[in-house]
Short mmCIF file of C-alpha atoms in Angstrom, two decimals:
data_model
loop_
_atom_site.label_atom_id
_atom_site.label_comp_id
_atom_site.label_asym_id
_atom_site.label_seq_id
_atom_site.Cartn_x
_atom_site.Cartn_y
_atom_site.Cartn_z
CA UNK A 1 -16.96 -15.45 -8.80
CA UNK A 2 -17.29 -12.21 -6.90
CA UNK A 3 -14.91 -9.52 -8.10
CA UNK A 4 -13.24 -7.10 -5.72
CA UNK A 5 -11.21 -5.48 -8.48
CA UNK A 6 -13.25 -2.34 -9.05
CA UNK A 7 -13.01 -0.46 -12.32
CA UNK A 8 -9.31 0.20 -12.66
CA UNK A 9 -7.02 -1.78 -14.88
CA UNK A 10 -3.30 -2.18 -14.55
CA UNK A 11 -1.83 0.61 -12.43
CA UNK A 12 1.51 1.66 -13.91
CA UNK A 13 4.57 2.37 -11.84
CA UNK A 14 5.43 6.01 -11.20
CA UNK A 15 9.00 7.27 -11.06
CA UNK A 16 8.39 10.41 -8.95
CA UNK A 17 9.47 9.03 -5.58
CA UNK A 18 12.28 6.86 -6.91
CA UNK A 19 13.87 10.05 -8.31
CA UNK A 20 13.83 11.87 -4.97
CA UNK A 21 16.99 13.48 -3.67
CA UNK A 22 18.14 13.09 -0.06
CA UNK A 23 16.71 16.53 0.76
CA UNK A 24 13.32 15.60 -0.71
CA UNK A 25 13.26 12.36 1.28
CA UNK A 26 13.95 14.32 4.46
CA UNK A 27 10.99 16.62 3.75
CA UNK A 28 8.86 13.58 2.87
CA UNK A 29 9.63 11.80 6.14
CA UNK A 30 9.05 14.97 8.15
CA UNK A 31 5.71 15.70 6.44
CA UNK A 32 4.27 12.19 6.50
CA UNK A 33 4.94 11.21 10.10
CA UNK A 34 3.98 7.74 11.34
CA UNK A 35 0.87 5.56 11.44
CA UNK A 36 -1.43 5.40 14.49
CA UNK A 37 -0.35 2.66 16.88
CA UNK A 38 -3.93 1.39 16.97
CA UNK A 39 -3.75 0.68 13.23
CA UNK A 40 -0.46 -1.21 13.64
CA UNK A 41 -2.06 -3.25 16.43
CA UNK A 42 -5.08 -4.01 14.22
CA UNK A 43 -2.81 -5.38 11.47
CA UNK A 44 -0.86 -7.49 13.96
CA UNK A 45 -4.08 -8.82 15.53
CA UNK A 46 -5.54 -9.79 12.16
CA UNK A 47 -2.35 -11.63 11.27
CA UNK A 48 -2.30 -13.43 14.61
CA UNK A 49 -5.98 -14.39 14.41
CA UNK A 50 -5.24 -17.08 11.81
CA UNK A 51 -2.41 -18.69 13.80
CA UNK A 52 0.20 -17.05 11.59
CA UNK A 53 3.87 -16.84 12.44
CA UNK A 54 5.85 -13.74 13.46
CA UNK A 55 9.29 -14.74 12.24
CA UNK A 56 9.69 -12.55 9.13
CA UNK A 57 8.15 -9.27 7.95
CA UNK A 58 8.59 -7.73 4.50
CA UNK A 59 7.45 -4.13 3.97
CA UNK A 60 7.23 -3.41 0.22
CA UNK A 61 7.52 0.20 -0.95
CA UNK A 62 8.90 1.08 2.47
CA UNK A 63 10.07 4.62 1.68
CA UNK A 64 12.17 5.88 4.62
CA UNK A 65 11.03 2.87 6.66
CA UNK A 66 8.34 4.49 8.80
CA UNK A 67 5.82 1.62 8.82
CA UNK A 68 8.62 -0.97 8.71
CA UNK A 69 9.97 0.23 12.04
CA UNK A 70 6.51 0.32 13.64
CA UNK A 71 5.70 -3.25 12.57
CA UNK A 72 9.19 -4.71 13.09
CA UNK A 73 8.79 -4.68 16.87
CA UNK A 74 6.40 -7.64 16.48
CA UNK A 75 8.68 -9.81 14.29
CA UNK A 76 11.95 -11.67 14.76
CA UNK A 77 13.30 -10.31 11.46
CA UNK A 78 12.17 -7.44 9.22
CA UNK A 79 13.08 -6.21 5.75
CA UNK A 80 12.04 -3.07 3.89
CA UNK A 81 12.24 -2.79 0.09
CA UNK A 82 11.96 0.33 -2.03
CA UNK A 83 13.05 1.20 -5.60
CA UNK A 84 14.32 4.67 -4.60
CA UNK A 85 18.03 4.83 -3.67
CA UNK A 86 17.50 7.96 -1.57
CA UNK A 87 14.53 6.45 0.29
CA UNK A 88 16.51 3.31 1.12
CA UNK A 89 19.56 5.30 2.21
CA UNK A 90 17.37 7.37 4.52
CA UNK A 91 15.80 4.21 5.95
CA UNK A 92 19.27 2.75 6.60
CA UNK A 93 20.43 5.92 8.34
CA UNK A 94 17.32 6.02 10.53
CA UNK A 95 17.82 2.33 11.33
CA UNK A 96 15.55 0.27 13.55
CA UNK A 97 15.34 -3.19 15.05
CA UNK A 98 13.15 -6.25 14.89
CA UNK A 99 13.01 -8.59 17.89
CA UNK A 100 16.16 -10.55 17.00
CA UNK A 101 18.10 -8.44 14.50
CA UNK A 102 18.39 -4.96 12.97
CA UNK A 103 15.95 -4.18 10.16
CA UNK A 104 17.43 -4.80 6.72
CA UNK A 105 16.66 -2.21 4.00
CA UNK A 106 17.20 -3.10 0.34
CA UNK A 107 16.83 -1.21 -2.92
CA UNK A 108 14.79 -3.47 -5.20
CA UNK A 109 11.85 -3.36 -7.60
CA UNK A 110 8.73 -3.73 -5.50
CA UNK A 111 7.07 -6.27 -7.81
CA UNK A 112 10.16 -8.51 -8.14
CA UNK A 113 11.83 -8.83 -4.71
CA UNK A 114 14.71 -10.74 -6.27
CA UNK A 115 16.67 -10.72 -3.00
CA UNK A 116 13.90 -12.43 -1.02
CA UNK A 117 14.01 -16.26 -0.88
CA UNK A 118 11.00 -18.41 -1.74
CA UNK A 119 8.53 -19.12 1.07
CA UNK A 120 10.46 -17.08 3.62
CA UNK A 121 7.97 -14.35 4.67
CA UNK A 122 5.12 -14.44 7.20
CA UNK A 123 3.62 -10.98 6.58
CA UNK A 124 3.93 -8.74 3.52
CA UNK A 125 2.84 -5.15 4.08
CA UNK A 126 2.36 -2.24 1.70
CA UNK A 127 1.84 1.02 3.59
CA UNK A 128 0.49 3.75 1.27
CA UNK A 129 2.43 2.24 -1.63
CA UNK A 130 0.30 -0.45 -3.29
CA UNK A 131 -1.36 2.06 -5.62
CA UNK A 132 1.92 2.17 -7.57
CA UNK A 133 2.24 -1.61 -7.99
CA UNK A 134 1.91 -3.59 -11.19
CA UNK A 135 -0.31 -6.28 -9.68
CA UNK A 136 0.18 -8.75 -12.51
CA UNK A 137 3.78 -8.97 -11.29
CA UNK A 138 3.19 -8.32 -7.60
CA UNK A 139 0.79 -11.17 -6.79
CA UNK A 140 2.91 -13.96 -8.33
CA UNK A 141 5.92 -12.56 -6.46
CA UNK A 142 3.94 -12.45 -3.22
CA UNK A 143 2.89 -16.06 -3.80
CA UNK A 144 6.53 -17.03 -4.30
CA UNK A 145 7.95 -15.43 -1.18
CA UNK A 146 5.10 -15.96 1.31
CA UNK A 147 4.89 -19.09 3.39
CA UNK A 148 1.61 -21.04 3.07
CA UNK A 149 -1.29 -19.62 5.12
CA UNK A 150 0.46 -16.27 5.61
CA UNK A 151 -0.76 -12.73 4.99
CA UNK A 152 -0.60 -9.73 2.67
CA UNK A 153 -1.77 -6.50 4.35
CA UNK A 154 -2.27 -3.40 2.20
CA UNK A 155 -3.22 -0.18 3.95
CA UNK A 156 -3.55 3.51 3.30
CA UNK A 157 -4.76 6.55 5.26
CA UNK A 158 -3.46 9.42 3.23
CA UNK A 159 -6.30 11.36 1.59
CA UNK A 160 -6.60 14.48 3.75
CA UNK A 161 -9.90 16.00 4.86
CA UNK A 162 -10.77 18.90 7.12
CA UNK A 163 -12.35 17.87 10.43
CA UNK A 164 -16.08 18.74 10.28
CA UNK A 165 -15.91 20.57 13.62
CA UNK A 166 -13.50 23.12 12.10
CA UNK A 167 -15.06 26.57 11.61
CA UNK A 168 -16.14 26.99 7.96
CA UNK A 169 -15.34 23.30 7.37
CA UNK A 170 -17.35 23.06 4.13
CA UNK A 171 -15.59 26.03 2.57
CA UNK A 172 -12.18 24.72 3.62
CA UNK A 173 -12.98 21.28 2.23
CA UNK A 174 -13.95 22.88 -1.08
CA UNK A 175 -10.51 24.50 -1.23
CA UNK A 176 -8.82 21.16 -0.49
CA UNK A 177 -10.83 19.39 -3.21
CA UNK A 178 -10.02 22.17 -5.68
CA UNK A 179 -6.32 21.83 -4.85
CA UNK A 180 -6.50 18.06 -5.24
CA UNK A 181 -8.51 17.84 -8.46
CA UNK A 182 -8.83 21.29 -9.99
CA UNK A 183 -7.67 21.80 -13.61
CA UNK A 184 -5.55 24.77 -12.55
CA UNK A 185 -4.06 22.93 -9.58
CA UNK A 186 -3.08 19.28 -9.10
CA UNK A 187 -5.76 17.68 -11.28
CA UNK A 188 -3.62 17.33 -14.44
CA UNK A 189 -0.73 15.94 -12.37
CA UNK A 190 -2.66 13.15 -10.67
CA UNK A 191 -1.79 9.68 -11.97
CA UNK A 192 -3.84 6.47 -11.77
CA UNK A 193 -2.19 5.59 -8.47
CA UNK A 194 -3.26 8.92 -6.95
CA UNK A 195 -6.84 8.38 -8.10
CA UNK A 196 -6.75 4.92 -6.51
CA UNK A 197 -5.97 6.55 -3.15
CA UNK A 198 -8.85 8.98 -3.64
CA UNK A 199 -11.07 5.99 -4.45
CA UNK A 200 -10.04 4.39 -1.14
CA UNK A 201 -8.46 1.38 -2.87
CA UNK A 202 -11.72 0.07 -4.30
CA UNK A 203 -9.94 -0.49 -7.61
CA UNK A 204 -6.85 -2.45 -6.49
CA UNK A 205 -6.52 -5.67 -8.43
CA UNK A 206 -6.66 -8.80 -6.34
CA UNK A 207 -4.95 -12.14 -7.18
CA UNK A 208 -8.08 -13.58 -8.78
CA UNK A 209 -8.71 -10.52 -10.97
CA UNK A 210 -5.35 -10.36 -12.75
CA UNK A 211 -4.60 -12.34 -15.90
CA UNK A 212 -3.73 -15.08 -15.54
CA UNK A 213 -5.25 -15.35 -12.06
CA UNK A 214 -2.90 -16.15 -9.20
CA UNK A 215 -4.48 -19.23 -7.61
CA UNK A 216 -2.15 -19.25 -4.59
CA UNK A 217 -4.43 -16.90 -2.65
CA UNK A 218 -7.79 -17.72 -1.12
CA UNK A 219 -10.57 -15.39 -2.24
CA UNK A 220 -12.58 -16.35 0.82
CA UNK A 221 -9.82 -14.83 2.98
CA UNK A 222 -10.21 -11.39 1.35
CA UNK A 223 -11.12 -8.67 3.82
CA UNK A 224 -11.45 -4.95 3.10
CA UNK A 225 -12.09 -2.63 6.02
CA UNK A 226 -12.71 1.10 5.75
CA UNK A 227 -12.92 3.51 8.63
CA UNK A 228 -14.25 7.07 8.20
CA UNK A 229 -15.00 6.67 4.52
CA UNK A 230 -14.84 9.95 2.58
CA UNK A 231 -13.54 11.65 5.72
CA UNK A 232 -16.83 11.25 7.60
CA UNK A 233 -16.90 10.46 11.32
CA UNK A 234 -18.12 7.13 12.68
CA UNK A 235 -21.62 6.87 14.16
CA UNK A 236 -20.22 7.90 17.53
CA UNK A 237 -18.52 10.92 15.95
CA UNK A 238 -15.01 9.52 16.21
CA UNK A 239 -12.16 9.07 13.77
CA UNK A 240 -10.85 5.59 14.45
CA UNK A 241 -7.31 5.99 13.11
CA UNK A 242 -6.93 9.11 11.00
CA UNK A 243 -7.12 12.27 13.11
CA UNK A 244 -4.25 14.68 13.62
CA UNK A 245 -4.35 18.15 15.19
CA UNK A 246 -1.53 20.31 13.94
CA UNK A 247 -0.79 23.78 12.65
CA UNK A 248 -1.81 24.83 9.17
CA UNK A 249 1.89 25.15 8.31
CA UNK A 250 2.46 21.50 9.25
CA UNK A 251 -0.61 20.48 7.29
CA UNK A 252 0.87 22.26 4.28
CA UNK A 253 4.10 20.27 4.72
CA UNK A 254 2.11 17.03 4.79
CA UNK A 255 0.17 17.89 1.62
CA UNK A 256 3.44 18.80 -0.10
CA UNK A 257 4.59 15.15 0.14
CA UNK A 258 1.93 14.01 -2.35
CA UNK A 259 3.58 12.94 -5.61
CA UNK A 260 1.28 15.17 -7.70
CA UNK A 261 2.67 18.20 -5.85
CA UNK A 262 6.21 17.20 -6.82
CA UNK A 263 5.13 16.90 -10.46
CA UNK A 264 3.33 20.27 -10.34
CA UNK A 265 6.40 21.97 -8.88
CA UNK A 266 8.66 20.40 -11.50
CA UNK A 267 6.36 21.73 -14.22
CA UNK A 268 6.14 25.19 -12.58
CA UNK A 269 9.66 25.54 -11.20
CA UNK A 270 9.46 29.34 -11.27
CA UNK A 271 6.39 29.27 -8.97
CA UNK A 272 7.42 26.46 -6.62
CA UNK A 273 7.44 27.50 -2.94
CA UNK A 274 6.39 31.05 -3.79
CA UNK A 275 3.02 32.60 -2.84
CA UNK A 276 1.76 31.39 -6.25
CA UNK A 277 2.68 27.77 -5.52
CA UNK A 278 -0.61 25.80 -5.64
CA UNK A 279 -0.19 24.37 -2.12
CA UNK A 280 0.93 27.69 -0.64
CA UNK A 281 -1.97 29.50 -2.34
CA UNK A 282 -4.53 27.00 -0.99
CA UNK A 283 -3.01 27.26 2.49
CA UNK A 284 -3.21 31.06 2.34
CA UNK A 285 -6.93 30.86 1.44
CA UNK A 286 -7.59 28.55 4.40
CA UNK A 287 -5.59 30.80 6.74
CA UNK A 288 -7.70 33.82 5.75
CA UNK A 289 -10.87 31.85 6.47
CA UNK A 290 -9.68 30.48 9.82
CA UNK A 291 -7.91 33.50 11.18
CA UNK A 292 -4.52 33.39 12.90
CA UNK A 293 -5.66 31.65 16.10
CA UNK A 294 -7.55 28.78 14.47
CA UNK A 295 -4.76 28.28 11.93
CA UNK A 296 -2.57 27.08 14.79
CA UNK A 297 -5.09 24.36 15.69
CA UNK A 298 -5.94 22.81 12.33
CA UNK A 299 -7.28 19.24 12.54
CA UNK A 300 -6.82 16.92 9.58
CA UNK A 301 -8.68 13.64 9.27
CA UNK A 302 -8.28 10.73 6.88
CA UNK A 303 -10.17 7.69 5.70
CA UNK A 304 -8.32 4.50 6.61
CA UNK A 305 -8.35 1.43 4.35
CA UNK A 306 -6.95 -1.99 5.28
CA UNK A 307 -7.05 -4.93 2.85
CA UNK A 308 -5.86 -8.37 3.91
CA UNK A 309 -5.67 -11.63 1.96
CA UNK A 310 -4.14 -14.98 2.87
CA UNK A 311 -2.03 -17.36 0.85
CA UNK A 312 -3.66 -20.77 0.71
CA UNK A 313 -2.21 -23.67 2.70
CA UNK A 314 -1.31 -25.36 -0.59
CA UNK A 315 -1.75 -24.09 -4.13
CA UNK A 316 -4.13 -25.99 -6.37
CA UNK A 317 -2.36 -28.79 -8.23
CA UNK A 318 -2.93 -28.85 -11.96
CA UNK A 319 -2.96 -32.35 -13.45
CA UNK A 320 -1.24 -33.15 -16.71
CA UNK A 321 -2.51 -36.37 -18.27
CA UNK A 322 -0.83 -38.54 -20.87
CA UNK A 323 -2.61 -41.54 -22.43
CA UNK A 324 -0.21 -44.30 -23.41
CA UNK A 325 -1.13 -46.56 -26.36
CA UNK A 326 -0.69 -49.92 -24.64
CA UNK A 327 -2.33 -53.27 -25.33
CA UNK A 328 -5.01 -54.33 -22.90
CA UNK A 329 -6.49 -51.86 -20.42
CA UNK A 330 -5.94 -48.18 -21.15
CA UNK A 331 -3.33 -46.78 -18.82
CA UNK A 332 -3.47 -43.07 -18.01
CA UNK A 333 -0.35 -41.63 -16.45
CA UNK A 334 -1.04 -38.47 -14.47
CA UNK A 335 1.69 -36.18 -13.16
CA UNK A 336 1.01 -33.19 -10.94
CA UNK A 337 2.24 -29.96 -12.50
CA UNK A 338 4.46 -28.71 -9.72
CA UNK A 339 6.47 -26.14 -11.64
CA UNK A 340 5.16 -23.34 -9.44
CA UNK A 341 5.15 -25.22 -6.16
CA UNK A 342 8.02 -25.66 -3.73
CA UNK A 343 8.59 -28.55 -1.35
CA UNK A 344 6.12 -30.74 -3.26
CA UNK A 345 6.90 -34.35 -4.05
CA UNK A 346 7.33 -34.96 -7.77
CA UNK A 347 5.36 -38.20 -8.16
CA UNK A 348 3.68 -39.98 -11.04
CA UNK A 349 0.22 -41.37 -10.48
CA UNK A 350 -0.84 -44.31 -12.66
CA UNK A 351 -4.54 -44.88 -13.13
CA UNK A 352 -5.60 -48.09 -14.85
CA UNK A 353 -8.82 -47.67 -16.76
CA UNK A 354 -10.45 -51.01 -17.66
#
């Protein structure tokens, strides 16, 4: 069996975002912005290509509901789930509508989804959040709540690069890498989930690579697409989804939403948001290189990763056999093990073996 799991093991949950205050969530939402509409349309098109339904969307790890709102316009009903009280409260205040009802936002553990009924969801999405999941819990939960033949879409476009057309691009990229991984910057504050983003989700564990494997998903349906890998342009020089021209100040605000920055600032409270703050210091270096005019036209680019996998039409049925000691022909009574299946007839099959 081909493995798509990469080298990483179980990715532990991180509590950084779930501890955010209302003020931090506001800064987070302002810095992150939304996803390109072309990417949303790509996800919707992939889901539609397999004759899937558009009745119910579930966005897991929704944060302030940015991707939820963008996707909800294509579904009758939409729900966003996040473990952070402040994130969910912000999402509720910002609101949003699906085609037939307002979006519902719920505080819940992302791997449990206890408030979501069995086989009720057509599309599960995880927008720049799956790198914090415990997949040995997530995939069985996804199998429980998804309808047969429906989709999980995991996507991310958050590792920031400097556009190669920028003056002194190589030097600026070196500063960004040093900020991201340097031992005197964010390196010691990066967690396995952060490294998974940097690795462009090559290491996310799929249903067939957890233990025990989750047989409800079809490995043949697995699809991993990457655009502008490692921040490099496509053959035609374009950035398919991840290109954003902004000011250097706005780029600094975006970088500041990375969880490792929050952890660095908590560990260096006396330096946070001062000229010695690691993000501020890196931004100042870039500003000196660019000069004041170019600093107002800073273009960030990002690699975009989209992973999709489908739940099978019907999970494999495990057979439990019991041999009865009867006179005459041996009778084997076989009962499907349906403990993990819903809407399946509970029947006994009797096979007479002469």
